[in-house]
mmCIF file of C-alpha atoms in Angstrom:
data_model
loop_
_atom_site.group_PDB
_atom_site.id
_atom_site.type_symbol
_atom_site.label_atom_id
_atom_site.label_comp_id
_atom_site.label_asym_id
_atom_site.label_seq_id
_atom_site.Cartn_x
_atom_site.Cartn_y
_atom_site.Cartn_z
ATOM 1 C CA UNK A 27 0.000 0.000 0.000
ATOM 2 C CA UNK A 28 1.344 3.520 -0.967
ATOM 3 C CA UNK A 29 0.483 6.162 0.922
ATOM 4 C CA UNK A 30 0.369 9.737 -1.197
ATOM 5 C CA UNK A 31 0.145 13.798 -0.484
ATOM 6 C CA UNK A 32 0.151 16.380 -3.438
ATOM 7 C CA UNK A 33 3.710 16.939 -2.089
ATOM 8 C CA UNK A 34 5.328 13.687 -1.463
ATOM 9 C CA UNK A 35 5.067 9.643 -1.745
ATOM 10 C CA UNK A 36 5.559 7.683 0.777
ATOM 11 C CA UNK A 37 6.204 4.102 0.088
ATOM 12 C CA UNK A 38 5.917 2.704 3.322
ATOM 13 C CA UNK A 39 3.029 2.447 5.775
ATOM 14 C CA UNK A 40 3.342 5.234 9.030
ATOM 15 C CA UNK A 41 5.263 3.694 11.950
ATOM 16 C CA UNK A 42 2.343 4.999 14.565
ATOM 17 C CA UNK A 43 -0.634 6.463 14.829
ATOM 18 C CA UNK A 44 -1.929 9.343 15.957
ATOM 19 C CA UNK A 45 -5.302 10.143 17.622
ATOM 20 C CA UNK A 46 -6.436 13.503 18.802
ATOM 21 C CA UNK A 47 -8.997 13.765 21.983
ATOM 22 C CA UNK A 48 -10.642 16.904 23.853
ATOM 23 C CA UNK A 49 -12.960 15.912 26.391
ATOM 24 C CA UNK A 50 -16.200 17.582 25.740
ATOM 25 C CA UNK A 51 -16.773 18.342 29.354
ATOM 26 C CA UNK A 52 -14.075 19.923 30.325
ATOM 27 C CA UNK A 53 -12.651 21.273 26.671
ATOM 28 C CA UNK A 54 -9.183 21.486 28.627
ATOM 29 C CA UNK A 55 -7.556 18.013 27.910
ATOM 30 C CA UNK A 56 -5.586 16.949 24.763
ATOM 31 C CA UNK A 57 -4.209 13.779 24.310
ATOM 32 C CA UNK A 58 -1.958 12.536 21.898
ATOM 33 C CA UNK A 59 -2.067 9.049 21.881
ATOM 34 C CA UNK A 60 0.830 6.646 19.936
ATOM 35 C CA UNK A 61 0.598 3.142 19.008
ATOM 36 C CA UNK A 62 3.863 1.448 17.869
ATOM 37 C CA UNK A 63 6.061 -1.974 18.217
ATOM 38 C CA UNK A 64 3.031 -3.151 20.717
ATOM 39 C CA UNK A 65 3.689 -0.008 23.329
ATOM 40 C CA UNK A 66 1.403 2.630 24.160
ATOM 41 C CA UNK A 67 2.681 6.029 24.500
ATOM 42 C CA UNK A 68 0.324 8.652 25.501
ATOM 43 C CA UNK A 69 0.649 12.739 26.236
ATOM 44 C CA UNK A 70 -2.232 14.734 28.128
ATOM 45 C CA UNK A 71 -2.220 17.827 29.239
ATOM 46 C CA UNK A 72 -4.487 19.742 31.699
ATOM 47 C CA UNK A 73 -4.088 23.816 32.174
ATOM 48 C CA UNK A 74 -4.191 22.727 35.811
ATOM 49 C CA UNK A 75 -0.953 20.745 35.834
ATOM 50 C CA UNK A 76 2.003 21.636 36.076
ATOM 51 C CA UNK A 77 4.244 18.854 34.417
ATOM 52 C CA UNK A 78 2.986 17.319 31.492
ATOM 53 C CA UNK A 79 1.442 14.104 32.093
ATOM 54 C CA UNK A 80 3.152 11.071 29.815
ATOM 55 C CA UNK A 81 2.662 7.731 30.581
ATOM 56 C CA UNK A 82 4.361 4.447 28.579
ATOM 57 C CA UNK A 83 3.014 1.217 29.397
ATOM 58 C CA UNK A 84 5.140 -1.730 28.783
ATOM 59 C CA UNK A 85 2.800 -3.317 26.333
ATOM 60 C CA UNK A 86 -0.554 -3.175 25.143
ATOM 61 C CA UNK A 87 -0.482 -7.302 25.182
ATOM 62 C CA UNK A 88 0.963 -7.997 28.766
ATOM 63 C CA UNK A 89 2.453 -6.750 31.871
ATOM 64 C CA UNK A 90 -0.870 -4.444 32.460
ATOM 65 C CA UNK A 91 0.828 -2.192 35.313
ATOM 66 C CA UNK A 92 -1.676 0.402 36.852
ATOM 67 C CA UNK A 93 -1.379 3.893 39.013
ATOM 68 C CA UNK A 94 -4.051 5.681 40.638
ATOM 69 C CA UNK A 95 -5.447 8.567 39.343
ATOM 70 C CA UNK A 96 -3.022 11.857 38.649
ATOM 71 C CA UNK A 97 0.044 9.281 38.574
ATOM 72 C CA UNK A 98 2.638 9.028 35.815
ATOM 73 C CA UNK A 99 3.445 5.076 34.767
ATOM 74 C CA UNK A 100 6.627 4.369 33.872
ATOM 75 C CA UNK A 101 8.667 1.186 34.136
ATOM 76 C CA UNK A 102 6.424 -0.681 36.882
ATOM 77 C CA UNK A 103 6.681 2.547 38.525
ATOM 78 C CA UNK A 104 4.299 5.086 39.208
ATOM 79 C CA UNK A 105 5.708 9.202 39.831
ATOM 80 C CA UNK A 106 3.598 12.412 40.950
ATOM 81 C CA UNK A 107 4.684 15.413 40.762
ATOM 82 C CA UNK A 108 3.873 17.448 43.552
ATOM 83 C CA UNK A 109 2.524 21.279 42.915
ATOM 84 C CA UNK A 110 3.212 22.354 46.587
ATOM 85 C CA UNK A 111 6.013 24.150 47.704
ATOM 86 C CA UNK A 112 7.072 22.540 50.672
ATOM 87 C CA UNK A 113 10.960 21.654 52.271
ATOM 88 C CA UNK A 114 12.779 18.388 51.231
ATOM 89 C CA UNK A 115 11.354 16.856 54.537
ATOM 90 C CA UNK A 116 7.630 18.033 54.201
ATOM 91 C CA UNK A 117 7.627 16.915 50.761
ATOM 92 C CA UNK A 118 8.922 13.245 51.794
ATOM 93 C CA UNK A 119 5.710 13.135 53.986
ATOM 94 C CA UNK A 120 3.487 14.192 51.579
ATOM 95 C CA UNK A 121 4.816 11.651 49.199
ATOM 96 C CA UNK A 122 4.513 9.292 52.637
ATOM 97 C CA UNK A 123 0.555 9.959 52.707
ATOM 98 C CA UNK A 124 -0.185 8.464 49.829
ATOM 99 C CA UNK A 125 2.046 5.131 50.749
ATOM 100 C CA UNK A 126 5.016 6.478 48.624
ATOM 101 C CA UNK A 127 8.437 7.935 48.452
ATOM 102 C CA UNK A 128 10.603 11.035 47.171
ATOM 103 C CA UNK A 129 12.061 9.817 43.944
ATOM 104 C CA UNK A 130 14.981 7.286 43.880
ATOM 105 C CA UNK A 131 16.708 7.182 40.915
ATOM 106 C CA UNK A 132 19.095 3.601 40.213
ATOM 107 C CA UNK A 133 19.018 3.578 35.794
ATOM 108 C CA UNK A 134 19.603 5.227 33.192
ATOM 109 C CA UNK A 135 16.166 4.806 31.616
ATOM 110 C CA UNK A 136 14.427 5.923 34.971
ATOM 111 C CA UNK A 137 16.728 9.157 34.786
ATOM 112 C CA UNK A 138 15.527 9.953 31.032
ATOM 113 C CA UNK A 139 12.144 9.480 31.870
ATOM 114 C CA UNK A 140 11.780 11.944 34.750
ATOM 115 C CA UNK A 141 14.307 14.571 32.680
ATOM 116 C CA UNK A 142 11.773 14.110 29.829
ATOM 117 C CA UNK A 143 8.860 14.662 31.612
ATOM 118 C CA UNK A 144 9.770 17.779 33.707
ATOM 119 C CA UNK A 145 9.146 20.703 32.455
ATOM 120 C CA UNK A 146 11.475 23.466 31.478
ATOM 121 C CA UNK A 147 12.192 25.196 34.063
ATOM 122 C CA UNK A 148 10.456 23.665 36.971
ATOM 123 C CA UNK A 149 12.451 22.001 39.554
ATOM 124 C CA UNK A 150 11.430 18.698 41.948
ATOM 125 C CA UNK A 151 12.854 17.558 45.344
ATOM 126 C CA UNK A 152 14.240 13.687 44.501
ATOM 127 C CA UNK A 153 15.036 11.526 47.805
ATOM 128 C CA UNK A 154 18.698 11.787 47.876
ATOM 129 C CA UNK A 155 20.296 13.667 50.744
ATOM 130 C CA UNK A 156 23.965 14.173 51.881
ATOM 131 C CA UNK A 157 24.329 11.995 54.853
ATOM 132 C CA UNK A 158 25.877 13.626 58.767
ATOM 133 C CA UNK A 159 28.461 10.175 58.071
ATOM 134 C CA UNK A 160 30.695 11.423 55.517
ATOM 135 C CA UNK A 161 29.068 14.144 53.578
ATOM 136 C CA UNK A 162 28.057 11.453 50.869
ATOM 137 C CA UNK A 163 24.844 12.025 48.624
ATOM 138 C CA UNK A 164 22.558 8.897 49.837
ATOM 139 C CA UNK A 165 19.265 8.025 48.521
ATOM 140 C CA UNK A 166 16.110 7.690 50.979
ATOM 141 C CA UNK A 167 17.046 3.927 50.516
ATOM 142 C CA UNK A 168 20.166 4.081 52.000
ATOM 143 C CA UNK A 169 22.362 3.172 48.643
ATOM 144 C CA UNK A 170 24.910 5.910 48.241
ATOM 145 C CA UNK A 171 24.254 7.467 44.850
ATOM 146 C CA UNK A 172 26.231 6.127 41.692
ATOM 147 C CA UNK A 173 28.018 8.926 40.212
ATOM 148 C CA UNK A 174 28.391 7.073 36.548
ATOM 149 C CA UNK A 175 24.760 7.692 36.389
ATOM 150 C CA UNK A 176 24.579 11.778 37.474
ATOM 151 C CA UNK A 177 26.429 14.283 39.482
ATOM 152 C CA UNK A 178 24.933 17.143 41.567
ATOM 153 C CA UNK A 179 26.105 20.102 41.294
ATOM 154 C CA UNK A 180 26.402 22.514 44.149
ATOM 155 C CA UNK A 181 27.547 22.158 48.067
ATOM 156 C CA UNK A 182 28.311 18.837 49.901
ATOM 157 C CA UNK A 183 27.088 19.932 53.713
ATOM 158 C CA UNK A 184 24.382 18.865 55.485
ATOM 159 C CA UNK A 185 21.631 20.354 55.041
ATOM 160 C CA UNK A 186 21.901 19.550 51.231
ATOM 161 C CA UNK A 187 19.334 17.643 49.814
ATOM 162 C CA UNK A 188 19.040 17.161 45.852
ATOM 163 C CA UNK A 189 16.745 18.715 43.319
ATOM 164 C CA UNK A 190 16.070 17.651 39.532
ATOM 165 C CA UNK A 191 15.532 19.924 36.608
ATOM 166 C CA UNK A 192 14.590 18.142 32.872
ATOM 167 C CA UNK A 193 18.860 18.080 32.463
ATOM 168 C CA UNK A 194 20.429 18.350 35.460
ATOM 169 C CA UNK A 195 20.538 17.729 39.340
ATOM 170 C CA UNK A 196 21.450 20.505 41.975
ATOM 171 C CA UNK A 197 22.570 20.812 45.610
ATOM 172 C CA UNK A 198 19.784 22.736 47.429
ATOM 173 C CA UNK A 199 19.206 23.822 51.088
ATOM 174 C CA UNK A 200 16.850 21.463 52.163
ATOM 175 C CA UNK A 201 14.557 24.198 54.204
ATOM 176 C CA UNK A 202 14.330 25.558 50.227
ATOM 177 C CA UNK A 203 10.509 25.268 49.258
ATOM 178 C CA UNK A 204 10.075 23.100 45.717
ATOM 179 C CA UNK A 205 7.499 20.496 44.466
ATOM 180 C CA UNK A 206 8.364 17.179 44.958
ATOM 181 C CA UNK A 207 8.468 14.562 43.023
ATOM 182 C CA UNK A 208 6.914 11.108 44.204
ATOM 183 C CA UNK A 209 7.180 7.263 43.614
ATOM 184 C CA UNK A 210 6.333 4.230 44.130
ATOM 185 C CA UNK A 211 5.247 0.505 42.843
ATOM 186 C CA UNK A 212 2.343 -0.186 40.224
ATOM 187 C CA UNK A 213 -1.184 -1.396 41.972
#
């Protein structure tokens, strides 16, 4: 099958699909949704939100992960991204109330994901702090962070905890006020 515009042939089928939604009661959603090789990508967006909701299931077939309402999937994972300003520690008990965690980053595809989905220029406290023992940056899991996979830039004391921007990740006081960014498993 051949596929033609006024302007151009194209000789092979498209790769994915592309389907185009705005809720008729709110007329404030738009989703983009993206079938190809057996994944579901989708993108919504909601003039109330203030990171851009994408969500990639492993497979439209199998693994059928789910997150509850307002949650980002990604990975077996689920991430929300807090729109309170609140100190490293108030944000991990936020994240805490809904049976969570501040972000914990161990891959490189976990990394890309949460770079790619925050916004330019907004910022999100991440669950790594610099430990009393040693001023070493240590996850809320107790692992020390791996710095092959990301370095944070800024002071080593402690009262640093860690934020993320979409490229980079930043020493910050951790009395500062930013969103956070939560996780945890798929229901």
């Amino acid at each position: 099958m051949k596929f033609t515009s006024s302007k151009f042939k194209i000789s092979t089928p498209p790769k994915a699909y592309m389907i185009y939604f705005i809720s008729p009661d709110s007329w404030d959603i738009f989703c983009v949704f993206n079938v190809r090789k057996q994944h579901l990508l989708f993108h919504c967006t909601d003039k109330n939100t203030d990171f851009p909701q994408k969500v990639n299931t492993s497979s439209l077939t199998g693994n059928n992960y789910k997150c509850s309402s307002d949650w980002l999937l990604n990975q077996g994972k689920c991430y929300w991204f807090s729109t309170s300003f609140k100190t490293w520690k108030e944000s991990q008990h936020d994240c805490e109330k809904l049976q969570a965690h501040l972000l914990v980053i161990h891959d490189l595809k976990e990394l890309i994901f949460i770079q790619n989905t925050i916004k330019p220029g907004h910022l999100g406290w991440i669950g790594l702090h610099i430990t009393s023992e040693g001023n070493l940056w240590t996850w809320i899991d107790e692992h020390f962070l791996d710095p092959q996979l990301f370095l944070v830039i800024g002071p080593t004391d402690e009262k640093s905890c860690a934020i993320m921007t979409g490229s980079q990740v930043y020493s910050e006081d951790c009395n500062s006020r930013f969103n956070g960014i939560c996780q945890k498993d798929t229901v």
